[in-house]
Amino acid sequence: MRSRSIAWRLALAFAVVCALVLSAIGVFLYRSLDSEIAYRDDLALLGRLEQVRALLADSDSLGALQARPRLYQNMLGNLDSLLLVRRADGSNVIAINPRQRELPPLNAIAREQTPQRRDVLTWQAPDGAELALLSGEAQGPNGEPLTVIAGKVLTEREQMLASYRLRLYLAVGLGALLAFALGLVLLRRGLQPLRQLSAAVRGIDLRSLDQRLPASGTPAELLEPVQAINGMLARLDDSVQRLSQFSADLAHEIRTPLHTLLASNGQALNHPRSTAEYQELLASNMEEFERLKRMAENLMFLARAEQAERALDLRTLELHEVGNELCDYFEALADDRNIRLENALHGELLADQQLLQRALGNLLANAVRHADESTLISLRRRDEPGVCWLQIHNHGPVIAPEHLGKLFDRFYRVDPSRTQPGDSGGLGLAIVQSIMLLHGGQVRVSSDASGTVFELGFVLSQ
């Protein structure tokens, strides 16, 4: 199904609005004209009645008036007007009725009464013509009572109004068509920046994610979408760069144990060995397999965490008990290096127990691995308004500032050569950051001569 054009729909709506506005103006003008014409016709009848009354009162005799019928015809001015002057017995003194229409009975207004517009009667003739009639009493030259009837056929008025209506219809129709055409042209020109924006977006592909849509000269209505698209491109570019770096790091990390396995097994196949040597080789291979297994498990955990597949099992935890369990677990590893563990955690915290233990465990394992021998590693709690910070403090080599911002990147190591058995493959701190993101918290690190501090920040519920 072909999509409808916004320009066409807006132009059509603009044309409909213009047609409605023009129609409203036309109706107002039409009614004003109709009212004005009716007002003038009524005034003409009222004036005619007064004129004929004055003429009858000032004449010497009715015979003299009857002898000059042309005078009254010239006074009326057209064939659509009529004038009747009748005696009391119904005979006509003056009868100007070009169409010879039979008139209905009329109530004549008194001679002393000034005629008003409300005295004008509208009557429908048998032939369909509409007449405006006015009747009034008058007095002849010798005081004879007379009746004057003035009237006008409204056919000319109806023809004029009909012609005016036709012109209004044509004006509204042509105005709507002109509004549609002009609106379509203006809208197409106004939507030109949108077409340019679409062309710019079509020109961006995977190899040009660093490009941004131009914001200068963009209409105000499109500025916010342009900024949103540029923000989306920046996030996509960052994600693609991180994915590319992750793929390269993953290949490098996997290549090392695989290369070790291939080399050791190749040597074992080429040269016969004793049972003890084969057992030593198998033990070495098992270490590499364990390393690959941990790496796969860590990568799977990170993938699920980023896709929010894991539902948090939030519970109120006693932090001191969590700290005691971790210290008991790492006590043997710490004793090997004569490192003392101190648990100063206290209070309660709403968190997922397994994930919290894993995050603190990764940090504690990292601290035991890099701390100086015969030093103290302490677990502490520090509260700020709305945030609970769990700290792991150890004394060891100072981490250079250029490394601090990269510690939580996958496969990143400050010293790649210091790979030890049980190492997480450079994914331990990345897992810690993912766990904190799942909890809606944050992780940060600082390092100076007084020691290195890793902090987990949990938002406290109100």
Short mmCIF file of C-alpha atoms in Angstrom, two decimals:
data_model
loop_
_atom_site.label_atom_id
_atom_site.label_comp_id
_atom_site.label_asym_id
_atom_site.label_seq_id
_atom_site.Cartn_x
_atom_site.Cartn_y
_atom_site.Cartn_z
CA MET A 1 0.00 0.00 0.00
CA ARG A 2 1.43 3.35 -1.02
CA SER A 3 2.05 5.68 1.88
CA ARG A 4 0.15 8.94 1.92
CA SER A 5 2.11 12.13 1.41
CA ILE A 6 2.23 14.48 4.37
CA ALA A 7 2.42 17.43 1.97
CA TRP A 8 -0.74 16.33 0.16
CA ARG A 9 -2.64 15.76 3.39
CA LEU A 10 -1.58 19.10 4.87
CA ALA A 11 -2.33 20.92 1.61
CA LEU A 12 -5.78 19.31 1.50
CA ALA A 13 -6.41 20.27 5.13
CA PHE A 14 -5.26 23.82 4.36
CA ALA A 15 -7.63 23.94 1.38
CA VAL A 16 -10.54 22.69 3.52
CA VAL A 17 -9.82 25.32 6.16
CA CYS A 18 -9.66 28.06 3.53
CA ALA A 19 -12.91 26.81 2.00
CA LEU A 20 -14.61 26.90 5.41
CA VAL A 21 -13.32 30.40 6.12
CA LEU A 22 -14.34 31.67 2.68
CA SER A 23 -17.75 30.02 3.06
CA ALA A 24 -18.31 31.68 6.43
CA ILE A 25 -17.33 35.07 4.96
CA GLY A 26 -19.53 34.41 1.91
CA VAL A 27 -22.56 33.53 4.05
CA PHE A 28 -22.05 36.67 6.10
CA LEU A 29 -21.77 38.86 2.98
CA TYR A 30 -24.74 37.13 1.34
CA ARG A 31 -26.96 37.66 4.35
CA SER A 32 -25.78 41.25 4.64
CA LEU A 33 -26.60 41.89 0.98
CA ASP A 34 -29.99 40.19 1.29
CA SER A 35 -30.83 42.27 4.36
CA GLU A 36 -29.63 45.48 2.70
CA ILE A 37 -31.67 44.90 -0.48
CA ALA A 38 -34.79 44.04 1.54
CA TYR A 39 -34.26 47.17 3.62
CA ARG A 40 -33.98 49.37 0.54
CA ASP A 41 -37.02 47.79 -1.11
CA ASP A 42 -39.10 48.30 2.03
CA LEU A 43 -37.96 51.92 2.30
CA ALA A 44 -38.89 52.43 -1.36
CA LEU A 45 -42.42 51.13 -0.73
CA LEU A 46 -42.83 53.26 2.38
CA GLY A 47 -41.64 56.33 0.50
CA ARG A 48 -43.91 55.57 -2.43
CA LEU A 49 -46.94 55.30 -0.17
CA GLU A 50 -46.13 58.68 1.40
CA GLN A 51 -45.55 60.27 -2.00
CA VAL A 52 -48.85 59.04 -3.42
CA ARG A 53 -50.69 60.17 -0.30
CA ALA A 54 -49.20 63.66 -0.62
CA LEU A 55 -49.93 63.75 -4.36
CA LEU A 56 -53.58 62.80 -3.82
CA ALA A 57 -54.01 65.39 -1.08
CA ASP A 58 -52.49 68.19 -3.19
CA SER A 59 -54.31 67.38 -6.50
CA ASP A 60 -57.23 69.46 -7.75
CA SER A 61 -59.28 66.46 -8.84
CA LEU A 62 -59.03 62.72 -9.37
CA GLY A 63 -59.81 63.22 -13.04
CA ALA A 64 -56.64 65.22 -13.50
CA LEU A 65 -54.66 62.39 -11.88
CA GLN A 66 -56.28 59.77 -14.06
CA ALA A 67 -55.41 61.77 -17.16
CA ARG A 68 -51.66 61.40 -16.54
CA PRO A 69 -50.93 57.64 -16.09
CA ARG A 70 -47.47 58.04 -17.69
CA LEU A 71 -46.46 60.14 -14.70
CA TYR A 72 -46.93 57.25 -12.30
CA GLN A 73 -45.28 54.74 -14.58
CA ASN A 74 -42.21 56.97 -14.77
CA MET A 75 -42.34 57.34 -11.01
CA LEU A 76 -42.29 53.57 -10.53
CA GLY A 77 -39.47 53.16 -13.01
CA ASN A 78 -39.87 49.45 -13.96
CA LEU A 79 -42.37 46.76 -14.81
CA ASP A 80 -41.85 44.94 -11.53
CA SER A 81 -43.52 47.70 -9.50
CA LEU A 82 -47.25 48.24 -9.15
CA LEU A 83 -49.46 51.04 -7.81
CA LEU A 84 -53.20 50.96 -7.21
CA VAL A 85 -55.42 53.76 -5.94
CA ARG A 86 -58.96 52.59 -5.17
CA ARG A 87 -62.17 54.27 -4.11
CA ALA A 88 -64.29 52.99 -1.30
CA ASP A 89 -66.51 51.11 -3.77
CA GLY A 90 -63.51 49.18 -5.13
CA SER A 91 -63.16 51.02 -8.45
CA ASN A 92 -59.64 52.00 -9.48
CA VAL A 93 -58.59 55.59 -9.79
CA ILE A 94 -55.06 54.62 -10.77
CA ALA A 95 -54.18 51.06 -11.73
CA ILE A 96 -50.60 50.33 -12.72
CA ASN A 97 -50.24 46.54 -12.66
CA PRO A 98 -48.14 45.41 -15.65
CA ARG A 99 -48.64 41.67 -14.96
CA GLN A 100 -52.34 42.11 -14.12
CA ARG A 101 -51.95 40.02 -10.95
CA GLU A 102 -54.81 39.47 -8.60
CA LEU A 103 -53.85 40.86 -5.24
CA PRO A 104 -54.87 39.42 -1.87
CA PRO A 105 -57.02 41.38 0.61
CA LEU A 106 -54.84 43.84 2.48
CA ASN A 107 -55.34 45.72 5.70
CA ALA A 108 -54.76 49.39 4.97
CA ILE A 109 -52.98 51.39 7.63
CA ALA A 110 -54.73 54.51 8.88
CA ARG A 111 -54.09 57.80 7.11
CA GLU A 112 -52.75 59.42 10.26
CA GLN A 113 -50.37 56.50 10.87
CA THR A 114 -46.82 56.64 9.57
CA PRO A 115 -46.05 53.41 7.69
CA GLN A 116 -43.33 51.15 9.15
CA ARG A 117 -41.34 48.24 7.74
CA ARG A 118 -43.43 45.80 9.73
CA ASP A 119 -46.46 46.92 7.67
CA VAL A 120 -44.91 45.53 4.47
CA LEU A 121 -46.49 42.17 3.55
CA THR A 122 -44.70 39.47 1.52
CA TRP A 123 -47.10 37.46 -0.66
CA GLN A 124 -46.62 34.48 -3.01
CA ALA A 125 -48.53 34.96 -6.29
CA PRO A 126 -50.21 31.99 -8.05
CA ASP A 127 -47.56 32.14 -10.82
CA GLY A 128 -44.84 31.61 -8.21
CA ALA A 129 -43.67 35.21 -8.09
CA GLU A 130 -43.07 36.77 -4.68
CA LEU A 131 -44.39 40.29 -4.04
CA ALA A 132 -43.85 42.87 -1.33
CA LEU A 133 -47.08 44.82 -0.73
CA LEU A 134 -47.99 47.85 1.36
CA SER A 135 -51.53 49.29 1.71
CA GLY A 136 -52.56 52.54 3.34
CA GLU A 137 -55.55 54.88 3.57
CA ALA A 138 -55.42 58.23 1.77
CA GLN A 139 -57.70 61.27 1.15
CA GLY A 140 -58.68 62.58 -2.28
CA PRO A 141 -58.98 66.23 -3.40
CA ASN A 142 -62.54 66.59 -2.11
CA GLY A 143 -61.95 64.60 1.07
CA GLU A 144 -62.92 61.38 -0.64
CA PRO A 145 -61.51 58.29 1.19
CA LEU A 146 -59.11 56.30 -0.96
CA THR A 147 -56.88 53.24 -0.54
CA VAL A 148 -53.36 53.16 -1.92
CA ILE A 149 -51.59 49.85 -2.62
CA ALA A 150 -47.87 49.92 -3.49
CA GLY A 151 -46.04 46.77 -4.38
CA LYS A 152 -42.97 45.31 -6.02
CA VAL A 153 -42.24 41.92 -7.54
CA LEU A 154 -39.15 40.46 -5.88
CA THR A 155 -38.02 38.50 -8.93
CA GLU A 156 -35.20 40.91 -9.63
CA ARG A 157 -34.01 40.63 -6.05
CA GLU A 158 -34.01 36.82 -6.23
CA GLN A 159 -32.14 36.88 -9.52
CA MET A 160 -29.55 39.20 -8.08
CA LEU A 161 -29.11 37.03 -5.01
CA ALA A 162 -28.93 33.88 -7.11
CA SER A 163 -26.21 35.43 -9.24
CA TYR A 164 -24.39 36.47 -6.10
CA ARG A 165 -24.65 32.95 -4.67
CA LEU A 166 -23.21 31.48 -7.84
CA ARG A 167 -20.28 33.86 -7.65
CA LEU A 168 -19.74 32.93 -4.03
CA TYR A 169 -19.71 29.24 -4.92
CA LEU A 170 -17.18 29.88 -7.67
CA ALA A 171 -15.06 32.08 -5.39
CA VAL A 172 -15.02 29.47 -2.61
CA GLY A 173 -14.20 26.66 -5.03
CA LEU A 174 -11.45 28.58 -6.81
CA GLY A 175 -10.10 29.83 -3.47
CA ALA A 176 -9.92 26.26 -2.13
CA LEU A 177 -8.15 25.04 -5.29
CA LEU A 178 -5.71 27.96 -5.15
CA ALA A 179 -5.08 27.35 -1.45
CA PHE A 180 -4.45 23.65 -2.15
CA ALA A 181 -2.02 24.41 -4.98
CA LEU A 182 -0.14 27.12 -3.10
CA GLY A 183 -0.12 25.06 0.10
CA LEU A 184 1.29 22.04 -1.75
CA VAL A 185 4.05 24.15 -3.31
CA LEU A 186 4.95 25.82 -0.01
CA LEU A 187 4.85 22.54 1.90
CA ARG A 188 7.09 20.82 -0.62
CA ARG A 189 9.57 23.66 -0.26
CA GLY A 190 9.20 23.61 3.51
CA LEU A 191 9.87 19.84 3.63
CA GLN A 192 13.07 20.20 1.62
CA PRO A 193 15.22 20.12 4.82
CA LEU A 194 13.54 16.84 5.74
CA ARG A 195 14.48 15.34 2.37
CA GLN A 196 18.03 16.59 2.83
CA LEU A 197 18.07 15.00 6.29
CA SER A 198 16.86 11.70 4.82
CA ALA A 199 19.58 11.83 2.17
CA ALA A 200 22.20 12.46 4.86
CA VAL A 201 20.92 9.51 6.93
CA ARG A 202 20.97 7.21 3.87
CA GLY A 203 24.63 8.09 3.38
CA ILE A 204 25.62 6.71 6.79
CA ASP A 205 26.62 3.04 6.96
CA LEU A 206 28.70 0.82 9.20
CA ARG A 207 31.94 2.33 7.89
CA SER A 208 30.83 5.93 8.43
CA LEU A 209 29.20 5.88 11.86
CA ASP A 210 31.51 8.73 12.85
CA GLN A 211 29.58 11.07 10.58
CA ARG A 212 26.95 13.35 12.13
CA LEU A 213 23.95 15.12 10.68
CA PRO A 214 24.50 18.87 10.24
CA ALA A 215 22.68 20.87 12.91
CA SER A 216 23.55 24.33 11.56
CA GLY A 217 20.83 25.76 9.36
CA THR A 218 18.36 23.07 10.45
CA PRO A 219 14.81 24.35 11.15
CA ALA A 220 13.90 24.53 14.82
CA GLU A 221 11.26 21.80 14.40
CA LEU A 222 13.91 19.36 13.11
CA LEU A 223 16.72 20.37 15.45
CA GLU A 224 15.64 18.07 18.29
CA PRO A 225 15.27 14.98 16.01
CA VAL A 226 18.67 15.76 14.44
CA GLN A 227 20.28 15.96 17.88
CA ALA A 228 18.57 12.70 18.91
CA ILE A 229 19.81 10.95 15.76
CA ASN A 230 23.33 12.28 16.31
CA GLY A 231 23.22 10.97 19.87
CA MET A 232 22.04 7.59 18.60
CA LEU A 233 24.87 7.53 16.01
CA ALA A 234 27.38 8.34 18.75
CA ARG A 235 26.10 5.45 20.86
CA LEU A 236 26.10 3.11 17.87
CA ASP A 237 29.63 4.17 16.96
CA ASP A 238 30.79 3.59 20.52
CA SER A 239 29.06 0.20 20.65
CA VAL A 240 30.58 -0.89 17.34
CA GLN A 241 34.02 0.25 18.43
CA ARG A 242 33.65 -1.59 21.74
CA LEU A 243 32.38 -4.68 19.92
CA SER A 244 35.33 -4.58 17.51
CA GLN A 245 37.75 -4.15 20.39
CA PHE A 246 36.01 -6.91 22.31
CA SER A 247 36.27 -9.28 19.34
CA ALA A 248 39.97 -8.53 18.97
CA ASP A 249 40.61 -8.96 22.71
CA LEU A 250 38.58 -12.16 22.82
CA ALA A 251 40.53 -13.61 19.91
CA HIS A 252 43.77 -12.67 21.63
CA GLU A 253 42.73 -14.15 24.98
CA ILE A 254 41.54 -17.41 23.44
CA ARG A 255 44.55 -17.69 21.16
CA THR A 256 47.01 -17.80 24.09
CA PRO A 257 45.62 -20.92 25.85
CA LEU A 258 44.90 -22.62 22.54
CA HIS A 259 48.45 -21.97 21.37
CA THR A 260 49.76 -23.33 24.66
CA LEU A 261 47.63 -26.47 24.36
CA LEU A 262 48.62 -27.09 20.75
CA ALA A 263 52.33 -26.58 21.47
CA SER A 264 52.42 -28.82 24.55
CA ASN A 265 50.37 -31.59 22.95
CA GLY A 266 52.42 -31.39 19.76
CA GLN A 267 55.63 -31.86 21.72
CA ALA A 268 54.11 -34.75 23.64
CA LEU A 269 53.16 -36.50 20.39
CA ASN A 270 56.57 -35.96 18.81
CA HIS A 271 58.63 -37.18 21.76
CA PRO A 272 57.82 -40.14 23.98
CA ARG A 273 57.51 -39.21 27.65
CA SER A 274 57.24 -40.94 30.98
CA THR A 275 54.01 -41.43 32.86
CA ALA A 276 54.87 -38.63 35.27
CA GLU A 277 55.59 -36.25 32.41
CA TYR A 278 52.27 -37.13 30.77
CA GLN A 279 50.49 -36.52 34.07
CA GLU A 280 52.21 -33.14 34.37
CA LEU A 281 51.17 -32.30 30.80
CA LEU A 282 47.58 -33.26 31.48
CA ALA A 283 47.57 -31.15 34.65
CA SER A 284 48.89 -28.18 32.67
CA ASN A 285 46.25 -28.74 30.02
CA MET A 286 43.56 -28.88 32.71
CA GLU A 287 44.64 -25.45 33.93
CA GLU A 288 44.27 -24.03 30.43
CA PHE A 289 40.88 -25.72 30.03
CA GLU A 290 39.77 -24.26 33.36
CA ARG A 291 40.89 -20.86 32.18
CA LEU A 292 38.88 -21.22 28.97
CA LYS A 293 35.88 -22.46 30.97
CA ARG A 294 36.00 -19.46 33.33
CA MET A 295 36.29 -17.14 30.37
CA ALA A 296 33.25 -18.71 28.68
CA GLU A 297 31.21 -18.54 31.89
CA ASN A 298 32.18 -14.93 32.46
CA LEU A 299 31.32 -13.97 28.89
CA MET A 300 27.95 -15.70 29.19
CA PHE A 301 27.26 -13.85 32.44
CA LEU A 302 28.12 -10.50 30.85
CA ALA A 303 25.93 -11.21 27.81
CA ARG A 304 22.94 -12.10 29.99
CA ALA A 305 23.51 -9.09 32.23
CA GLU A 306 23.63 -6.69 29.28
CA GLN A 307 20.44 -8.19 27.83
CA ALA A 308 18.73 -7.93 31.24
CA GLU A 309 17.90 -11.63 31.12
CA ARG A 310 18.67 -12.11 34.79
CA ALA A 311 15.95 -11.13 37.25
CA LEU A 312 17.26 -9.75 40.52
CA ASP A 313 16.40 -11.68 43.67
CA LEU A 314 16.44 -8.68 45.99
CA ARG A 315 16.70 -9.43 49.69
CA THR A 316 17.63 -7.53 52.82
CA LEU A 317 21.16 -8.72 53.60
CA GLU A 318 23.25 -8.42 56.74
CA LEU A 319 26.46 -6.95 55.36
CA HIS A 320 28.63 -8.13 58.23
CA GLU A 321 27.64 -11.75 57.58
CA VAL A 322 28.33 -11.34 53.84
CA GLY A 323 31.76 -9.93 54.68
CA ASN A 324 32.54 -12.80 57.07
CA GLU A 325 31.71 -15.40 54.42
CA LEU A 326 33.98 -13.69 51.88
CA CYS A 327 36.84 -13.34 54.37
CA ASP A 328 36.55 -17.05 55.29
CA TYR A 329 36.62 -17.99 51.60
CA PHE A 330 39.73 -15.95 50.79
CA GLU A 331 41.51 -16.56 54.08
CA ALA A 332 43.73 -19.35 52.74
CA LEU A 333 44.76 -17.31 49.69
CA ALA A 334 45.49 -14.30 51.90
CA ASP A 335 47.52 -16.39 54.37
CA ASP A 336 49.80 -17.53 51.56
CA ARG A 337 50.92 -13.93 51.18
CA ASN A 338 50.68 -13.07 54.89
CA ILE A 339 47.82 -10.65 54.19
CA ARG A 340 45.26 -9.94 56.91
CA LEU A 341 41.54 -9.47 56.04
CA GLU A 342 39.40 -7.07 58.11
CA ASN A 343 35.59 -7.06 57.85
CA ALA A 344 34.16 -3.68 58.94
CA LEU A 345 30.91 -3.98 57.00
CA HIS A 346 27.78 -3.28 59.03
CA GLY A 347 24.09 -2.63 58.63
CA GLU A 348 21.61 -3.95 56.10
CA LEU A 349 21.35 -3.59 52.30
CA LEU A 350 18.68 -4.55 49.77
CA ALA A 351 20.49 -6.49 47.01
CA ASP A 352 20.79 -9.82 45.19
CA GLN A 353 22.89 -11.98 47.50
CA GLN A 354 24.62 -14.09 44.85
CA LEU A 355 25.46 -11.09 42.67
CA LEU A 356 26.67 -9.02 45.63
CA GLN A 357 28.91 -11.86 46.79
CA ARG A 358 30.28 -12.26 43.27
CA ALA A 359 31.01 -8.54 42.90
CA LEU A 360 32.69 -8.27 46.30
CA GLY A 361 34.45 -11.59 45.71
CA ASN A 362 35.93 -10.39 42.40
CA LEU A 363 37.15 -7.20 44.06
CA LEU A 364 38.53 -9.07 47.06
CA ALA A 365 40.32 -11.61 44.84
CA ASN A 366 41.78 -8.75 42.83
CA ALA A 367 42.91 -7.03 46.04
CA VAL A 368 44.55 -10.18 47.46
CA ARG A 369 46.31 -10.79 44.14
CA HIS A 370 47.78 -7.27 43.85
CA ALA A 371 48.25 -6.18 47.47
CA ASP A 372 51.68 -6.01 49.00
CA GLU A 373 52.64 -8.88 51.28
CA SER A 374 52.05 -8.49 55.03
CA THR A 375 49.47 -5.71 54.52
CA LEU A 376 45.84 -5.26 55.50
CA ILE A 377 42.79 -5.52 53.22
CA SER A 378 39.69 -4.01 54.78
CA LEU A 379 35.99 -4.13 53.86
CA ARG A 380 34.17 -0.95 54.89
CA ARG A 381 30.86 0.83 54.53
CA ARG A 382 30.45 4.56 53.99
CA ASP A 383 27.04 6.23 53.64
CA GLU A 384 26.19 9.37 51.69
CA PRO A 385 22.74 10.90 51.29
CA GLY A 386 20.78 8.31 49.30
CA VAL A 387 23.83 6.10 48.51
CA CYS A 388 25.54 3.27 50.37
CA TRP A 389 29.22 2.74 49.41
CA LEU A 390 30.87 -0.64 50.03
CA GLN A 391 34.66 -0.24 49.95
CA ILE A 392 37.55 -2.68 49.57
CA HIS A 393 40.83 -1.03 50.56
CA ASN A 394 44.22 -2.57 49.95
CA HIS A 395 47.85 -1.44 50.01
CA GLY A 396 49.74 -2.16 46.82
CA PRO A 397 51.30 -0.58 43.77
CA VAL A 398 49.68 2.74 42.80
CA ILE A 399 47.57 2.44 39.67
CA ALA A 400 48.47 5.18 37.20
CA PRO A 401 45.66 7.66 36.41
CA GLU A 402 45.64 6.66 32.71
CA HIS A 403 44.62 3.12 33.73
CA LEU A 404 41.85 4.01 36.21
CA GLY A 405 39.25 4.78 33.54
CA LYS A 406 39.91 1.50 31.70
CA LEU A 407 39.99 -0.98 34.58
CA PHE A 408 36.37 -2.03 34.05
CA ASP A 409 36.80 -2.65 30.31
CA ARG A 410 36.74 -6.26 29.22
CA PHE A 411 40.11 -8.03 28.95
CA TYR A 412 41.93 -4.94 30.19
CA ARG A 413 44.95 -5.51 32.42
CA VAL A 414 47.30 -2.90 33.87
CA ASP A 415 50.16 -5.40 33.46
CA PRO A 416 49.23 -8.15 30.95
CA SER A 417 52.35 -10.11 31.89
CA ARG A 418 51.07 -10.71 35.44
CA THR A 419 48.64 -13.48 34.54
CA GLN A 420 48.21 -15.88 37.42
CA PRO A 421 46.34 -19.16 37.89
CA GLY A 422 42.74 -18.48 38.69
CA ASP A 423 42.86 -15.22 36.76
CA SER A 424 39.44 -14.14 35.40
CA GLY A 425 40.88 -13.38 31.98
CA GLY A 426 40.47 -9.65 32.36
CA LEU A 427 36.71 -9.97 32.88
CA GLY A 428 36.44 -9.79 36.68
CA LEU A 429 36.04 -6.02 36.97
CA ALA A 430 33.78 -5.92 33.88
CA ILE A 431 31.50 -8.39 35.69
CA VAL A 432 31.52 -6.15 38.76
CA GLN A 433 30.41 -3.19 36.67
CA SER A 434 27.61 -5.24 35.02
CA ILE A 435 26.37 -6.37 38.43
CA MET A 436 26.21 -2.77 39.63
CA LEU A 437 24.38 -1.71 36.48
CA LEU A 438 21.80 -4.43 37.16
CA HIS A 439 21.31 -2.96 40.64
CA GLY A 440 21.08 0.58 39.26
CA GLY A 441 24.28 1.51 41.09
CA GLN A 442 27.81 2.46 40.13
CA VAL A 443 31.40 1.41 40.71
CA ARG A 444 34.49 3.59 41.02
CA VAL A 445 38.15 3.28 41.94
CA SER A 446 40.84 5.54 43.33
CA SER A 447 44.52 4.86 43.89
CA ASP A 448 47.29 6.84 45.57
CA ALA A 449 50.11 6.36 48.00
CA SER A 450 47.65 5.54 50.81
CA GLY A 451 46.27 2.57 48.90
CA THR A 452 43.75 1.50 46.25
CA VAL A 453 40.01 1.68 47.00
CA PHE A 454 37.27 0.03 44.94
CA GLU A 455 33.77 1.26 45.81
CA LEU A 456 30.32 -0.17 45.01
CA GLY A 457 27.56 2.43 45.22
CA PHE A 458 24.01 1.20 45.95
CA VAL A 459 21.05 3.58 45.85
CA LEU A 460 19.16 3.46 49.13
CA SER A 461 15.39 3.13 48.84
CA GLN A 462 13.40 5.94 50.41
#
